[in-house]
Coordinates of C-alpha atoms in Angstrom, one line a residue:
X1 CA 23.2 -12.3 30.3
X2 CA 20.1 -10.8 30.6
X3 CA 20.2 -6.8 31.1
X4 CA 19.3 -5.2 33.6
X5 CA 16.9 -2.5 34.4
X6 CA 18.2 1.1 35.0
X7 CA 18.0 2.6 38.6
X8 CA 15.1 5.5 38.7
X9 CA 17.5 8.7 39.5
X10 CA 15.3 9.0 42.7
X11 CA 17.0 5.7 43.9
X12 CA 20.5 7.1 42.5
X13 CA 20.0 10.5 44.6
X14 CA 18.9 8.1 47.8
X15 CA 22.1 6.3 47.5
X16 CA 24.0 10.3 47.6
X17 CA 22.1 11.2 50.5
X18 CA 22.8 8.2 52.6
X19 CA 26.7 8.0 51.3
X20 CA 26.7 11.7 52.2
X21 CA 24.8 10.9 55.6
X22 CA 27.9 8.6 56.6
X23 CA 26.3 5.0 55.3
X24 CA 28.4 2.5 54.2
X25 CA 27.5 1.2 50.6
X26 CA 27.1 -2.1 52.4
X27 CA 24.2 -0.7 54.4
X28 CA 22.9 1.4 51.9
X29 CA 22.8 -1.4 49.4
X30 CA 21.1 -3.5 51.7
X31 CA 18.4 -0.9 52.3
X32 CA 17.5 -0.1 49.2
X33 CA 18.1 -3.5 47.8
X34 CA 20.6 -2.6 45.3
X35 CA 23.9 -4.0 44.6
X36 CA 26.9 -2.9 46.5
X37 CA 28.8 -3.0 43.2
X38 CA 26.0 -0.2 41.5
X39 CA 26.0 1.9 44.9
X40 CA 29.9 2.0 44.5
X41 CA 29.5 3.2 41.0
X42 CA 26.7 5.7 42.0
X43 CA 28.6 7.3 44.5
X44 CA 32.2 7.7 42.1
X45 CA 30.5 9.6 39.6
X46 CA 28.7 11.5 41.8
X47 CA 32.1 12.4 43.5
X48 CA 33.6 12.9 40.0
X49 CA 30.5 14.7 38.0
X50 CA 28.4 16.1 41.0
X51 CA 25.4 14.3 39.2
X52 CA 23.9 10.9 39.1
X53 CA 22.4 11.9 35.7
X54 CA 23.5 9.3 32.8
X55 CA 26.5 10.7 30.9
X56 CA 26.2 11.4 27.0
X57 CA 27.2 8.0 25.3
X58 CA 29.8 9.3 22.7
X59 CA 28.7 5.7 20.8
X60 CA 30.6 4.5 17.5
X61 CA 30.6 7.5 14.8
X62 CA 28.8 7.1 11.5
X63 CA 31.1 6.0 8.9
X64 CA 29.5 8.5 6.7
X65 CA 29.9 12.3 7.3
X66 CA 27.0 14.4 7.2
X67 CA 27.9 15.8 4.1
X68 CA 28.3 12.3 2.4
X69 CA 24.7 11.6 4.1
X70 CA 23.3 15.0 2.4
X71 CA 24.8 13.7 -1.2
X72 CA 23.3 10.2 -1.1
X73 CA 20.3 11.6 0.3
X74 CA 20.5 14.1 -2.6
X75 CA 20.9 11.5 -4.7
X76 CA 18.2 9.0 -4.2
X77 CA 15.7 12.1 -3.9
X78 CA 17.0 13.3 -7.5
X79 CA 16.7 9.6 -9.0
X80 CA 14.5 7.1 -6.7
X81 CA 16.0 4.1 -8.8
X82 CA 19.3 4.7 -8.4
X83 CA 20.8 1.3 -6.8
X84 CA 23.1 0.9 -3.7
X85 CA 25.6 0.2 -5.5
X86 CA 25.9 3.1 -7.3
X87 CA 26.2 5.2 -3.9
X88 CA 28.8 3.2 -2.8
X89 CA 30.9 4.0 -5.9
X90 CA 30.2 7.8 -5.0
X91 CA 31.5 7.9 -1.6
X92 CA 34.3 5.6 -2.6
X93 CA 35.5 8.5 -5.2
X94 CA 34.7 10.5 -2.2
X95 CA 37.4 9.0 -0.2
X96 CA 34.5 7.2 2.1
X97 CA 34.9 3.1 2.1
X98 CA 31.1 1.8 3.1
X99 CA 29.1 -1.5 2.4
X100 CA 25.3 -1.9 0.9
X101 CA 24.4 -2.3 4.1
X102 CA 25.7 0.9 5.9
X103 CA 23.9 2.8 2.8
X104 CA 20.5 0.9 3.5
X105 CA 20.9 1.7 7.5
X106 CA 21.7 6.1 6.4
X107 CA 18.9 6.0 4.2
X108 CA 16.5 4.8 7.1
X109 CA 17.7 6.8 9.0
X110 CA 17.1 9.8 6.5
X111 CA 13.1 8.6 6.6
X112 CA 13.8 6.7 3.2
X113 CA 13.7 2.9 2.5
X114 CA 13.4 0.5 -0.3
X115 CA 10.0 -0.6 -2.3
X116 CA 9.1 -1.9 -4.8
X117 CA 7.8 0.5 -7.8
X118 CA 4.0 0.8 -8.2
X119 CA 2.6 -0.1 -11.5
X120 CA 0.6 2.6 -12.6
X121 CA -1.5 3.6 -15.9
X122 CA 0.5 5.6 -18.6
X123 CA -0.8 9.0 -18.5
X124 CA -1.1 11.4 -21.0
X125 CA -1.6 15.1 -20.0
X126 CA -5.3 14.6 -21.1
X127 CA -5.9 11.3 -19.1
X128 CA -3.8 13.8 -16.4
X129 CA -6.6 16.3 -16.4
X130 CA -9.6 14.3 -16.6
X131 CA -8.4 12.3 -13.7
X132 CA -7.8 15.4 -11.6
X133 CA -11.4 17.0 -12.6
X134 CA -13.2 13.6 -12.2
X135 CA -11.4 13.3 -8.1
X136 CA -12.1 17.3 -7.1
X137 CA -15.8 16.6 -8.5
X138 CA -16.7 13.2 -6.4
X139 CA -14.3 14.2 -3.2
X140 CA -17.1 15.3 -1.5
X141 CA -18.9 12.6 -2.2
X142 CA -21.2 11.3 0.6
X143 CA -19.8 7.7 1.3
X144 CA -23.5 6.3 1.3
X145 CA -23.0 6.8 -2.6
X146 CA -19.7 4.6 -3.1
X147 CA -22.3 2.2 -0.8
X148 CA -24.4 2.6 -3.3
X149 CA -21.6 0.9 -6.4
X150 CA -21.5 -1.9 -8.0
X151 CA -17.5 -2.3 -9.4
X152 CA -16.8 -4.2 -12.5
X153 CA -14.1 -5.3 -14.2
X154 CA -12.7 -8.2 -15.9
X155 CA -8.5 -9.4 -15.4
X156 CA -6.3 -11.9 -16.5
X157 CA -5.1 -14.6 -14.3
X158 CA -2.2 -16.8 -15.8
X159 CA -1.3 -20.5 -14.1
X160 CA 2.0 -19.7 -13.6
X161 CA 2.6 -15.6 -14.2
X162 CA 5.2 -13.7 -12.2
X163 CA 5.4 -10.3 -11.7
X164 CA 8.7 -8.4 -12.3
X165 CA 9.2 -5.5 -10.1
X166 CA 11.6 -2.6 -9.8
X167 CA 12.9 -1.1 -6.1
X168 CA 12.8 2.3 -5.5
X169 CA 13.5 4.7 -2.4
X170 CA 11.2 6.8 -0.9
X171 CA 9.9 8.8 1.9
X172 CA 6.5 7.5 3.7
X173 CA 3.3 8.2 1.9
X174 CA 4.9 8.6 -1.3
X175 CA 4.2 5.2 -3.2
X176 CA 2.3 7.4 -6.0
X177 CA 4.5 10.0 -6.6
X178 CA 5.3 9.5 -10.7
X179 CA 9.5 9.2 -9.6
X180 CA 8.2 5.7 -7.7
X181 CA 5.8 4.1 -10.3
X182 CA 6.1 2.2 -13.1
X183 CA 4.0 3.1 -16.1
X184 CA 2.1 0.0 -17.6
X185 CA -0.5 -0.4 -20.5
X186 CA -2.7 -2.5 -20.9
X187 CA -1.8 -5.7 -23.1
X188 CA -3.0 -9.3 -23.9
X189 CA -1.4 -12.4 -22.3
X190 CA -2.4 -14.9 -19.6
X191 CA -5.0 -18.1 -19.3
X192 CA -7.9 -17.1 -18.3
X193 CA -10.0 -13.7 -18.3
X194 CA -12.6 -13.3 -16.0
X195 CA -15.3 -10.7 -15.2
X196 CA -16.6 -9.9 -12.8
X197 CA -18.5 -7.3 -9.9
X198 CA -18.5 -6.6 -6.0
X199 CA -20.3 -3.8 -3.7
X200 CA -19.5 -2.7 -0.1
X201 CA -21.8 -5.5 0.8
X202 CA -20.0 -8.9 -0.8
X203 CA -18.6 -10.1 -3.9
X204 CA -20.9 -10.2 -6.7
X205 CA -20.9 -12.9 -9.7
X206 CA -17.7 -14.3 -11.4
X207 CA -17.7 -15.7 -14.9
X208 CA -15.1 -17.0 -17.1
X209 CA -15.1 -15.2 -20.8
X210 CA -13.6 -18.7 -22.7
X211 CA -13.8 -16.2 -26.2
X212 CA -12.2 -12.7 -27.1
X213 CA -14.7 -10.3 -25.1
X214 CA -16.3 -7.7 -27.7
X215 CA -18.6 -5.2 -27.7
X216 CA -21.4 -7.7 -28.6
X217 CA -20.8 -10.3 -25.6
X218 CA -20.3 -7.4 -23.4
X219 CA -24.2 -6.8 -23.1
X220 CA -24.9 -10.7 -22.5
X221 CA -22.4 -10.6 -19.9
X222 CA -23.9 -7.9 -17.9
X223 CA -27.4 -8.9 -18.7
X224 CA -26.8 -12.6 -17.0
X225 CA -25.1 -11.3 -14.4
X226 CA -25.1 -7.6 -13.4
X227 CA -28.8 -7.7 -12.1
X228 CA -28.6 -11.4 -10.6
X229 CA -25.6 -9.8 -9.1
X230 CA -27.3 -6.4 -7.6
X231 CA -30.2 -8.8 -6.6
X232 CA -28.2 -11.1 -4.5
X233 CA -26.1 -8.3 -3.1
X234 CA -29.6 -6.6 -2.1
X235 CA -28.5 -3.5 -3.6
X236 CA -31.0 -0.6 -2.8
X237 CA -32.9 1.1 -5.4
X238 CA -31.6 3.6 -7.3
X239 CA -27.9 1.7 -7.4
X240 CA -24.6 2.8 -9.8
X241 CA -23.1 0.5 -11.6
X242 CA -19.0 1.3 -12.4
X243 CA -17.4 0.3 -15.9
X244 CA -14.3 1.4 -17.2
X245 CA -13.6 3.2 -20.5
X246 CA -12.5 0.3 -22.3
X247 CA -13.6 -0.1 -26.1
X248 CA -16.4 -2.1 -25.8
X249 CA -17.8 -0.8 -22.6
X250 CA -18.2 2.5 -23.8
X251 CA -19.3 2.2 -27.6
X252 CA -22.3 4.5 -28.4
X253 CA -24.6 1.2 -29.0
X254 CA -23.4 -0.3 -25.4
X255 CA -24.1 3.4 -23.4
X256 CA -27.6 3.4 -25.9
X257 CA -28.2 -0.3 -24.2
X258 CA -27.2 0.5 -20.8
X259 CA -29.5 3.7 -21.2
X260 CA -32.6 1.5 -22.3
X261 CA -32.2 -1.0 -19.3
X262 CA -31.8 1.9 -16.9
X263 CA -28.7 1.6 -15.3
X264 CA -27.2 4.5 -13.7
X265 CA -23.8 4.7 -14.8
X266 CA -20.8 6.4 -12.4
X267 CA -19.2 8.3 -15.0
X268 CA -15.2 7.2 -15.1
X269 CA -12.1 8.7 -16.7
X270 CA -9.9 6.6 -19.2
X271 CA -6.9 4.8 -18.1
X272 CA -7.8 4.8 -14.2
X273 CA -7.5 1.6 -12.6
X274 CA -5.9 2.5 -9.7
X275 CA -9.0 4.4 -8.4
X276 CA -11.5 1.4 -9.2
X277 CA -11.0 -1.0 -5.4
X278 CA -11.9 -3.8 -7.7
X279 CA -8.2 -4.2 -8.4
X280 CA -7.4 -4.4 -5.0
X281 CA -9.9 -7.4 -4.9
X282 CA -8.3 -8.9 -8.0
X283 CA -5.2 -9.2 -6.1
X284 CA -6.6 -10.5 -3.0
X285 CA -8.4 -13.4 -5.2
X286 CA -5.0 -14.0 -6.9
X287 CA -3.1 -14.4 -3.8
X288 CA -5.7 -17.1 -2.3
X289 CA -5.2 -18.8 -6.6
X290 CA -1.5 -18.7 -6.3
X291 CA -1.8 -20.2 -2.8
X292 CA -4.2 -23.5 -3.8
X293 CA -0.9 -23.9 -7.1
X294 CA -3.3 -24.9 -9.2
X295 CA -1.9 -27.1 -11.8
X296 CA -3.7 -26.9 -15.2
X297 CA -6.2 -24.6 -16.9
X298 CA -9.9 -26.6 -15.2
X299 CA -8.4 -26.7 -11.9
X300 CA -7.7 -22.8 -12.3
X301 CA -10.9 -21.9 -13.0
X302 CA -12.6 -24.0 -10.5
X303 CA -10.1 -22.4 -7.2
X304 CA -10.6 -18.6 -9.0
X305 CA -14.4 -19.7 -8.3
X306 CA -14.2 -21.5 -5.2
X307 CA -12.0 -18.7 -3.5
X308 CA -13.6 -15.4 -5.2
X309 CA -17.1 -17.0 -3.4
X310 CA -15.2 -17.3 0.1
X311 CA -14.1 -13.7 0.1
X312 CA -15.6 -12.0 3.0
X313 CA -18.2 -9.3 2.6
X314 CA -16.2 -6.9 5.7
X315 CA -13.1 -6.8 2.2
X316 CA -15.5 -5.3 0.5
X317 CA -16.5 -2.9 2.6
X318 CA -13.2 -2.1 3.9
X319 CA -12.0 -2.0 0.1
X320 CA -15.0 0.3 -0.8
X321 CA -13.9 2.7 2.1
X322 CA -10.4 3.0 0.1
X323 CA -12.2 5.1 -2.4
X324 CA -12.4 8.6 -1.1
X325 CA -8.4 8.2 0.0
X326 CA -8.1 7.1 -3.8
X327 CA -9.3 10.5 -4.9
X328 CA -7.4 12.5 -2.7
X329 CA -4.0 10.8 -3.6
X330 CA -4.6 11.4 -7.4
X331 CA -5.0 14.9 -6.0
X332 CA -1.7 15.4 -3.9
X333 CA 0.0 13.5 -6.9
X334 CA -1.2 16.3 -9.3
X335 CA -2.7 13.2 -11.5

């Protein structure tokens, strides 16, 4: 049955005042086009309560007491991995019998829920600082001058990869916080490795690196593709191009190169992936990949190509707009 809507309390005092003006509920149901049935109930609390206000619904009580909300709430805040299992063992020893379920619906209600744990860099206090100098320094940034970038990078993309994850709880706007992370490093594995570049305006090239990348390839690779790229993307004069800290992008002979062809460089500190939107793009291109299920190594390569070239250039620019809110998070987080 469908429900009903709620009588405005100006129709409630209407019904009072013609009951109390010697209407029958008959009549007055017929002249306001209401129900006898609801006049009749209008009028027997009005007569009981003096109001035709709604009552307080007492409702079915929580199962768990305030107190037993502020030690699971405790709890989770203390150790953001801790499973729902776990809680219900507490309140069990607590003398409180509750399911997973009525532990998810407190939380929520407590302004936490469950995510999965962000992969993050492993910092050291060092990468810590140099992070946290590197943010306060280009916050102020003008956004013409992340307009101005290209991004590089080159990723992994394996045929049939999974990624494991880890749930944790936490409050809104606190994805970063170290307690809801999971430190990664950096390590070889999957089929393919790809480089590649993008601006505000559109993706740039993609290539394939079939050998180990070195510091030797690494200048071919941006000298076949970097400036075709900035040239397509009609990059104005004076553009930055954005490397990472890796090995062989910043050995003395590669900066000494990159000097020579007159590059300007966005300086960047070491083991800070998360501020570069290029991985946000990596994930977008994997997601259209793992879509097509490519089926063998060729046929991988060909979708990464034919679905990197469909992004849209408004991604991009939306991704590119990420980067000031980048900074500032590394900032709240302390790192």
């Amino acid at each position: 049955m469908a429900k009903t809507r709620e009588l405005s309390k100006d129709t409630r005092n209407k019904i009072v005042d013609l009951h109390q003006a010697g209407k029958t509920e008959s009549a007055i149901g017929k002249q306001l086009g209401v129900k006898k049935s609801t006049v009749g109930a209008i009028i027997r609390k009005w007569k009981t309560y003096k109001t035709t206000d709604n009552l307080p619904r007492s409702g079915a009580p929580h199962k768990i007491s305030p107190c037993g909300v502020k030690m699971i709430t405790r709890t989770v805040s203390k150790n953001p991995r801790t499973i729902r299992g776990d809680l219900v063992n507490d309140l069990q020893r607590a003398g409180t019998k509750v399911t997973k379920a009525t532990i998810s619906n407190t939380l929520r209600r407590q302004g936490l829920k469950s995510c999965s744990a962000r992969r993050v860099p492993l910092l050291k206090p060092v990468h810590v600082q140099a992070r946290l100098k590197f943010a306060r320094e280009h916050l102020d940034d003008l956004e013409e001058v992340s307009e101005d970038v290209i991004w590089s990078d080159e990723t992994k993309i394996e045929l049939f990869g999974k990624n494991s994850t880890c749930r944790v709880w936490r409050r809104k706007n606190a994805e970063l916080h170290p307690k809801n992370t999971i430190p990664t490093v950096k390590h070889g594995g999957g089929n393919i490795m790809l480089w590649g570049c993008f601006s505000a305006k559109g993706p740039g090239r993609l290539i394939r690196v079939k050998e180990r990348m070195n510091g030797a390839m690494y200048p071919e690779i941006l000298s076949e593709n970097l400036l075709p790229s900035a040239r397509a993307l009609k990059m104005k004069r004076g553009w930055v191009f954005q490397h990472d800290n890796d090995p062989k992008h910043a050995a003395r002979a590669r900066k000494e190169w990159l000097r020579k062809k007159h590059f300007k460089v966005l300086e960047w500190p070491s083991q800070s992936p998360d501020l570069n939107p290029i991985e946000n793009l990596w994930r977008e291109l994997k997601v259209r990949v793992a879509q097509r299920q490519p089926q063998n190594i060729t046929a991988l390569e060909e979708i990464c190509m034919e679905e990197w070239a469909k992004i849209p250039a408004t991604v991009c620019e939306n991704l590119v707009k990420t980067y000031r809110k980048r900074l500032t998070s590394v900032i709240t987080n302390k790192g």
